[in-house]
Short mmCIF file of C-alpha atoms in Angstrom, two decimals:
data_model
loop_
_atom_site.label_atom_id
_atom_site.label_comp_id
_atom_site.label_asym_id
_atom_site.label_seq_id
_atom_site.Cartn_x
_atom_site.Cartn_y
_atom_site.Cartn_z
CA MET A 1 -57.00 -62.27 82.01
CA PHE A 2 -57.66 -59.43 79.63
CA ARG A 3 -55.85 -56.47 81.30
CA SER A 4 -52.57 -58.81 81.41
CA VAL A 5 -53.08 -59.78 77.84
CA ALA A 6 -53.46 -55.71 77.01
CA ARG A 7 -50.16 -55.26 78.98
CA SER A 8 -48.30 -58.66 79.15
CA ALA A 9 -48.43 -58.13 82.85
CA ALA A 10 -47.85 -61.78 83.45
CA GLY A 11 -44.97 -61.58 81.33
CA LYS A 12 -43.54 -58.46 83.04
CA SER A 13 -43.87 -60.15 86.65
CA LEU A 14 -42.26 -63.48 85.41
CA LEU A 15 -39.17 -61.28 84.25
CA ARG A 16 -38.72 -59.41 87.12
CA ARG A 17 -38.78 -62.81 89.26
CA GLY A 18 -35.78 -63.82 87.36
CA TYR A 19 -36.61 -65.20 84.24
CA ALA A 20 -33.77 -63.74 82.17
CA THR A 21 -34.85 -63.49 78.42
CA ALA A 22 -38.44 -64.23 78.24
CA VAL A 23 -41.98 -66.28 79.49
CA PRO A 24 -40.99 -70.02 79.70
CA GLU A 25 -42.73 -71.98 76.74
CA ARG A 26 -45.58 -73.64 77.33
CA LYS A 27 -47.69 -75.62 74.55
CA VAL A 28 -51.59 -75.54 75.24
CA ALA A 29 -54.22 -77.90 73.50
CA VAL A 30 -57.70 -77.15 72.73
CA LEU A 31 -59.75 -80.67 72.42
CA GLY A 32 -62.99 -79.55 70.97
CA ALA A 33 -61.53 -76.41 69.36
CA ALA A 34 -64.26 -76.40 66.15
CA GLY A 35 -67.16 -75.96 68.30
CA GLY A 36 -69.67 -73.34 70.08
CA ILE A 37 -66.78 -72.99 73.12
CA GLY A 38 -64.23 -74.56 71.40
CA GLN A 39 -63.55 -71.62 68.83
CA PRO A 40 -63.89 -68.53 70.84
CA LEU A 41 -61.79 -70.75 73.45
CA ALA A 42 -58.94 -71.12 70.87
CA LEU A 43 -59.11 -67.15 70.19
CA LEU A 44 -59.12 -66.20 73.54
CA MET A 45 -55.96 -68.73 74.33
CA LYS A 46 -54.30 -67.43 71.32
CA LEU A 47 -54.51 -63.79 72.84
CA ASN A 48 -52.55 -65.14 76.31
CA PRO A 49 -49.19 -64.32 76.07
CA LEU A 50 -48.39 -67.04 78.40
CA VAL A 51 -49.08 -69.36 75.55
CA SER A 52 -45.81 -70.35 72.91
CA GLN A 53 -47.47 -73.45 71.17
CA LEU A 54 -51.50 -73.81 70.73
CA ALA A 55 -53.14 -76.97 69.50
CA LEU A 56 -56.16 -76.76 68.39
CA TYR A 57 -57.82 -80.48 67.97
CA ASP A 58 -61.56 -82.01 67.05
CA ILE A 59 -62.68 -84.88 64.40
CA ALA A 60 -63.64 -81.74 61.83
CA ASN A 61 -63.11 -78.36 60.63
CA THR A 62 -60.26 -77.51 63.25
CA PRO A 63 -57.36 -76.58 59.97
CA GLY A 64 -59.67 -73.84 59.12
CA VAL A 65 -60.08 -72.36 62.67
CA ALA A 66 -56.51 -72.89 63.11
CA ALA A 67 -55.88 -70.87 60.04
CA ASP A 68 -58.09 -68.11 61.33
CA VAL A 69 -56.64 -67.82 64.66
CA SER A 70 -53.18 -67.86 63.46
CA HIS A 71 -53.29 -64.60 61.90
CA ILE A 72 -53.62 -62.81 64.84
CA ASN A 73 -50.33 -61.36 65.86
CA SER A 74 -49.52 -62.79 68.89
CA ARG A 75 -46.87 -64.63 70.71
CA SER A 76 -48.37 -68.76 70.15
CA GLU A 77 -47.28 -70.94 67.03
CA VAL A 78 -50.97 -72.35 66.02
CA ALA A 79 -51.32 -76.11 64.85
CA GLY A 80 -54.81 -77.49 63.85
CA TYR A 81 -55.36 -81.43 63.83
CA VAL A 82 -58.47 -83.36 62.94
CA GLY A 83 -59.27 -86.99 63.49
CA GLU A 84 -57.97 -89.50 66.22
CA GLU A 85 -55.08 -90.38 64.16
CA GLN A 86 -53.56 -86.73 64.43
CA LEU A 87 -54.51 -86.62 68.23
CA GLY A 88 -51.16 -87.86 69.25
CA LYS A 89 -49.63 -85.31 67.29
CA ALA A 90 -51.72 -82.35 68.91
CA LEU A 91 -50.83 -83.44 73.01
CA GLU A 92 -47.47 -84.41 72.71
CA GLY A 93 -45.54 -82.21 74.69
CA CYS A 94 -48.14 -80.11 76.22
CA ASP A 95 -48.52 -78.39 79.42
CA VAL A 96 -52.13 -77.51 79.80
CA VAL A 97 -54.76 -79.45 78.14
CA ILE A 98 -58.24 -77.76 77.94
CA ILE A 99 -61.19 -80.18 77.24
CA PRO A 100 -64.46 -78.24 76.12
CA ALA A 101 -65.41 -81.23 73.74
CA GLY A 102 -68.96 -82.80 73.47
CA VAL A 103 -72.16 -82.89 71.85
CA PRO A 104 -74.86 -80.39 72.58
CA ARG A 105 -78.49 -81.77 73.46
CA LYS A 106 -80.62 -82.33 70.74
CA PRO A 107 -84.38 -82.89 70.09
CA GLY A 108 -85.39 -86.30 71.34
CA MET A 109 -81.82 -87.02 72.93
CA THR A 110 -82.57 -88.24 76.84
CA ARG A 111 -80.31 -86.75 79.21
CA ASP A 112 -78.91 -90.18 79.69
CA ASP A 113 -78.35 -90.55 75.94
CA LEU A 114 -75.98 -87.23 76.14
CA PHE A 115 -74.23 -88.55 78.92
CA ASN A 116 -73.11 -91.62 77.79
CA ILE A 117 -71.79 -89.77 74.21
CA ASN A 118 -70.43 -87.25 76.13
CA ALA A 119 -68.75 -89.49 78.75
CA GLY A 120 -67.61 -91.92 75.74
CA ILE A 121 -66.08 -88.66 74.09
CA VAL A 122 -63.99 -87.69 77.36
CA LYS A 123 -63.26 -91.28 78.09
CA GLY A 124 -61.24 -91.61 74.92
CA LEU A 125 -59.46 -88.20 75.17
CA CYS A 126 -58.34 -88.95 78.66
CA SER A 127 -57.00 -91.89 77.32
CA ALA A 128 -55.06 -90.11 74.96
CA ILE A 129 -53.84 -87.51 77.36
CA ALA A 130 -52.53 -90.62 79.76
CA LYS A 131 -50.26 -91.86 76.81
CA TYR A 132 -48.93 -88.40 75.24
CA CYS A 133 -48.88 -86.09 77.80
CA PRO A 134 -49.26 -87.84 81.09
CA ASN A 135 -48.24 -84.80 83.23
CA ALA A 136 -50.17 -82.13 81.57
CA LEU A 137 -52.32 -80.42 83.99
CA VAL A 138 -56.12 -81.08 82.33
CA ASN A 139 -58.35 -78.67 82.63
CA MET A 140 -62.47 -80.11 82.15
CA ILE A 141 -65.37 -78.31 80.43
CA SER A 142 -67.03 -81.54 78.88
CA ASN A 143 -70.36 -81.37 81.04
CA PRO A 144 -71.76 -82.80 83.44
CA VAL A 145 -68.19 -82.28 84.91
CA ASN A 146 -69.59 -84.02 88.39
CA SER A 147 -69.10 -87.06 86.35
CA THR A 148 -66.41 -86.47 83.54
CA VAL A 149 -63.85 -85.73 86.36
CA PRO A 150 -64.20 -88.69 88.02
CA ILE A 151 -64.20 -90.58 84.78
CA ALA A 152 -61.07 -89.01 83.67
CA ALA A 153 -59.83 -89.97 87.16
CA GLU A 154 -60.42 -93.57 86.43
CA VAL A 155 -58.84 -93.73 83.59
CA PHE A 156 -55.78 -92.14 84.61
CA LYS A 157 -55.67 -94.40 87.17
CA LYS A 158 -56.18 -97.42 84.91
CA ALA A 159 -53.23 -96.13 83.17
CA GLY A 160 -50.81 -95.65 86.05
CA THR A 161 -51.03 -91.62 85.53
CA TYR A 162 -53.15 -90.32 87.78
CA ASP A 163 -51.71 -87.30 89.83
CA GLU A 164 -54.95 -85.67 91.40
CA ARG A 165 -52.64 -82.41 91.48
CA LYS A 166 -53.12 -81.99 87.69
CA LEU A 167 -57.04 -82.85 86.94
CA PHE A 168 -59.43 -80.01 87.23
CA GLY A 169 -63.16 -79.54 86.50
CA VAL A 170 -63.78 -75.93 85.18
CA THR A 171 -66.43 -74.22 87.34
CA THR A 172 -65.03 -71.12 86.93
CA LEU A 173 -68.16 -69.68 84.92
CA ASP A 174 -70.24 -69.96 88.19
CA VAL A 175 -67.74 -67.91 89.80
CA VAL A 176 -68.22 -65.45 86.72
CA ARG A 177 -71.68 -65.59 86.84
CA ALA A 178 -72.00 -64.98 90.97
CA LYS A 179 -69.68 -61.93 90.55
CA THR A 180 -72.05 -60.45 87.84
CA PHE A 181 -75.27 -60.89 89.42
CA TYR A 182 -73.66 -59.85 92.76
CA ALA A 183 -72.50 -56.73 91.50
CA GLY A 184 -75.63 -55.74 89.98
CA LYS A 185 -77.60 -56.33 93.13
CA ALA A 186 -75.03 -54.83 95.18
CA LYS A 187 -74.09 -52.12 92.95
CA VAL A 188 -70.53 -52.24 93.08
CA ASN A 189 -67.91 -52.37 90.86
CA VAL A 190 -67.82 -56.22 89.45
CA ALA A 191 -64.14 -55.50 88.63
CA ASP A 192 -64.06 -55.82 92.99
CA VAL A 193 -65.82 -58.40 93.34
CA ASN A 194 -64.75 -61.92 94.53
CA VAL A 195 -67.44 -64.71 95.16
CA PRO A 196 -66.18 -68.06 96.09
CA VAL A 197 -68.49 -70.88 94.30
CA VAL A 198 -68.15 -74.14 95.81
CA GLY A 199 -69.78 -77.78 95.56
CA GLY A 200 -70.58 -79.34 92.16
CA HIS A 201 -70.90 -77.82 88.25
CA ALA A 202 -74.93 -78.26 87.66
CA GLY A 203 -78.45 -77.25 88.90
CA ILE A 204 -78.50 -76.99 93.06
CA THR A 205 -74.84 -78.36 93.47
CA ILE A 206 -73.60 -74.83 92.79
CA LEU A 207 -73.39 -73.15 96.46
CA PRO A 208 -71.85 -69.48 95.86
CA LEU A 209 -70.67 -68.25 98.88
CA PHE A 210 -72.50 -65.00 99.08
CA SER A 211 -71.82 -64.44 103.00
CA GLN A 212 -67.92 -64.25 102.17
CA ALA A 213 -68.57 -61.79 98.93
CA THR A 214 -66.33 -58.82 98.96
CA PRO A 215 -67.07 -55.72 98.83
CA LYS A 216 -69.46 -56.62 101.68
CA ALA A 217 -73.09 -55.55 101.05
CA ASN A 218 -75.00 -56.97 103.98
CA LEU A 219 -78.06 -57.65 101.39
CA PRO A 220 -81.35 -59.37 102.66
CA GLU A 221 -81.64 -63.06 102.46
CA GLU A 222 -84.39 -63.15 99.94
CA ASP A 223 -81.79 -61.42 97.76
CA ILE A 224 -78.86 -64.07 98.59
CA LYS A 225 -81.67 -66.83 98.24
CA ALA A 226 -82.37 -65.20 94.60
CA LEU A 227 -78.99 -64.86 93.58
CA THR A 228 -78.21 -68.42 94.60
CA LYS A 229 -80.97 -69.58 92.38
CA ARG A 230 -80.15 -67.21 89.50
CA THR A 231 -76.39 -68.35 89.75
CA GLN A 232 -77.45 -72.28 89.88
CA ASP A 233 -79.60 -71.66 86.91
CA GLY A 234 -77.22 -69.37 85.03
CA GLY A 235 -77.08 -72.02 82.02
CA THR A 236 -81.27 -72.22 81.45
CA GLU A 237 -81.16 -68.86 81.44
CA VAL A 238 -79.08 -68.62 78.24
CA VAL A 239 -80.50 -71.33 76.82
CA GLU A 240 -83.84 -69.86 76.92
CA ALA A 241 -82.53 -66.76 75.91
CA LYS A 242 -81.34 -68.54 72.59
CA ALA A 243 -84.53 -69.89 71.86
CA GLY A 244 -83.08 -73.43 72.17
CA LYS A 245 -80.59 -73.08 69.49
CA GLY A 246 -77.51 -72.47 71.70
CA SER A 247 -75.85 -72.77 74.87
CA ALA A 248 -73.76 -70.75 77.17
CA THR A 249 -70.77 -70.93 74.88
CA LEU A 250 -69.13 -67.36 74.83
CA SER A 251 -69.31 -67.01 78.52
CA MET A 252 -67.94 -70.58 79.22
CA ALA A 253 -65.12 -69.90 76.64
CA TYR A 254 -64.15 -66.83 78.69
CA ALA A 255 -64.22 -69.18 82.07
CA GLY A 256 -62.04 -71.32 80.72
CA ALA A 257 -59.46 -68.76 79.64
CA ILE A 258 -59.60 -67.02 82.86
CA PHE A 259 -58.95 -70.40 84.33
CA ALA A 260 -56.51 -72.15 82.06
CA ASP A 261 -54.55 -68.72 82.53
CA ALA A 262 -54.59 -69.16 86.40
CA CYS A 263 -52.79 -72.81 85.58
CA LEU A 264 -50.15 -71.21 83.43
CA LYS A 265 -49.66 -68.87 86.03
CA GLY A 266 -48.78 -71.19 88.66
CA LEU A 267 -46.78 -73.63 86.26
CA ASN A 268 -44.60 -70.60 85.83
CA GLY A 269 -43.99 -69.48 89.45
CA VAL A 270 -46.38 -66.88 90.06
CA PRO A 271 -47.43 -66.49 93.86
CA ASP A 272 -50.85 -67.33 95.45
CA VAL A 273 -52.66 -67.97 92.21
CA VAL A 274 -56.31 -69.02 93.66
CA GLU A 275 -58.93 -70.19 91.59
CA CYS A 276 -62.09 -71.89 92.44
CA SER A 277 -62.45 -75.76 90.77
CA PHE A 278 -64.14 -78.77 91.66
CA VAL A 279 -61.36 -81.57 92.26
CA GLN A 280 -60.30 -84.72 94.24
CA SER A 281 -60.78 -82.97 97.65
CA THR A 282 -61.14 -83.72 101.78
CA VAL A 283 -63.09 -80.55 102.46
CA THR A 284 -65.97 -82.88 102.73
CA GLU A 285 -66.77 -86.80 102.59
CA LEU A 286 -67.51 -86.65 99.21
CA PRO A 287 -64.16 -87.51 96.96
CA PHE A 288 -64.20 -84.82 94.78
CA PHE A 289 -65.38 -81.37 95.51
CA ALA A 290 -65.24 -77.49 93.89
CA SER A 291 -63.46 -75.01 96.61
CA LYS A 292 -61.09 -72.63 96.94
CA VAL A 293 -57.56 -73.89 95.31
CA ARG A 294 -54.04 -72.30 95.20
CA LEU A 295 -52.14 -73.27 92.09
CA GLY A 296 -48.59 -73.81 91.73
CA LYS A 297 -45.90 -75.90 89.72
CA ASN A 298 -47.67 -79.00 89.93
CA GLY A 299 -51.09 -77.97 89.66
CA VAL A 300 -53.05 -77.78 92.74
CA GLU A 301 -50.79 -76.82 95.70
CA GLU A 302 -53.53 -76.44 98.21
CA VAL A 303 -56.82 -76.99 98.74
CA LEU A 304 -58.46 -74.76 100.58
CA GLY A 305 -60.97 -74.90 103.32
CA LEU A 306 -64.82 -73.46 103.20
CA GLY A 307 -64.26 -71.12 105.47
CA PRO A 308 -67.41 -69.29 107.79
CA LEU A 309 -70.66 -70.13 106.25
CA SER A 310 -73.82 -68.64 107.25
CA GLU A 311 -76.97 -70.98 108.21
CA TYR A 312 -78.45 -70.60 104.62
CA GLU A 313 -74.81 -72.21 103.13
CA LYS A 314 -74.99 -74.52 105.64
CA GLU A 315 -78.22 -76.13 104.62
CA ARG A 316 -77.69 -75.67 101.09
CA LEU A 317 -74.18 -77.48 101.14
CA GLU A 318 -75.48 -80.52 103.33
CA SER A 319 -78.70 -80.36 100.75
CA LEU A 320 -76.35 -80.92 97.53
CA LYS A 321 -74.37 -83.56 98.74
CA PRO A 322 -76.67 -86.39 97.73
CA GLU A 323 -77.04 -85.16 94.13
CA LEU A 324 -73.32 -84.65 94.06
CA LYS A 325 -72.43 -88.15 95.18
CA SER A 326 -74.94 -90.04 92.70
CA SER A 327 -73.15 -87.81 90.03
CA ILE A 328 -69.64 -89.05 90.85
CA GLU A 329 -70.54 -92.58 91.40
CA LYS A 330 -71.76 -92.16 87.96
CA GLY A 331 -68.87 -91.12 86.34
CA ILE A 332 -67.07 -93.73 88.05
CA LYS A 333 -69.47 -96.65 87.07
CA PHE A 334 -69.08 -95.80 83.43
CA ALA A 335 -65.41 -95.68 83.45
CA ASN A 336 -65.10 -98.59 85.14
CA GLN A 337 -67.77 -100.14 82.45
CA ASN A 338 -66.10 -102.50 79.99
#
């Protein structure tokens, strides 16, 4: 994304493809923009030349974040919105909505406590999206993505606005990590590396397909297993390095900005935009699954298959399915309560 920001390459590409005077107007909202992920994500989206309007929303502190970011001399106009009464205004006319909103786990809080809080936040935000910008592409960052994406789908179904092509779980951080770790082990230029990551977005549900990684490095199986484990445990690695005082906020913001940029390029007609994402899928028997997705003017143009898998990857695929199935069902159950 940053090469395109620096050179406005995306804009030049669009001009060559027949846009007469300028890149199309695109409004992007960040919901949870004052948080640990939201602030750096807001900064990165402000730098994206495909964004013309940037709406920053949170329950507190957004006016300050918006004022700060608005001074940056890039294309987009920035507005900050605070509190539920301003949420509709933030969402009206949005092309892409990015949701990093939620609370971090605090001392004494169980995983169920955390799930219930964040799931409730997501449910409320998605109800507003259904009302104010039902045609927007929704990029879900709020964890647990394996459950929050099914929650969003159920909310949109109840509202009569669900379009499976427009709902994405952002799993890009898994791809970013897999690329970085593979490049380090294979001793290749990370900028040239591509590694598809499939499955889900938590622990063992994350399955990097290193057998399909390019450039090819023919790493021994013990290295592949170690890289897989490190990719799955990447979030824990950061939490431990921060001594429990934070999580992967900066790298997640980067990954979120990369995926949003891909969505904007797809909307604007750039061909062959492919990213991994957790979407409604028939690739496996599970209703949602992360795999490579071709993006276009309507969101998902095509959900791509898994391709050839190694024996190790086939085993890991089967072993992740029960946990991913449970997480999906947990989200659907939560959404249908009350």
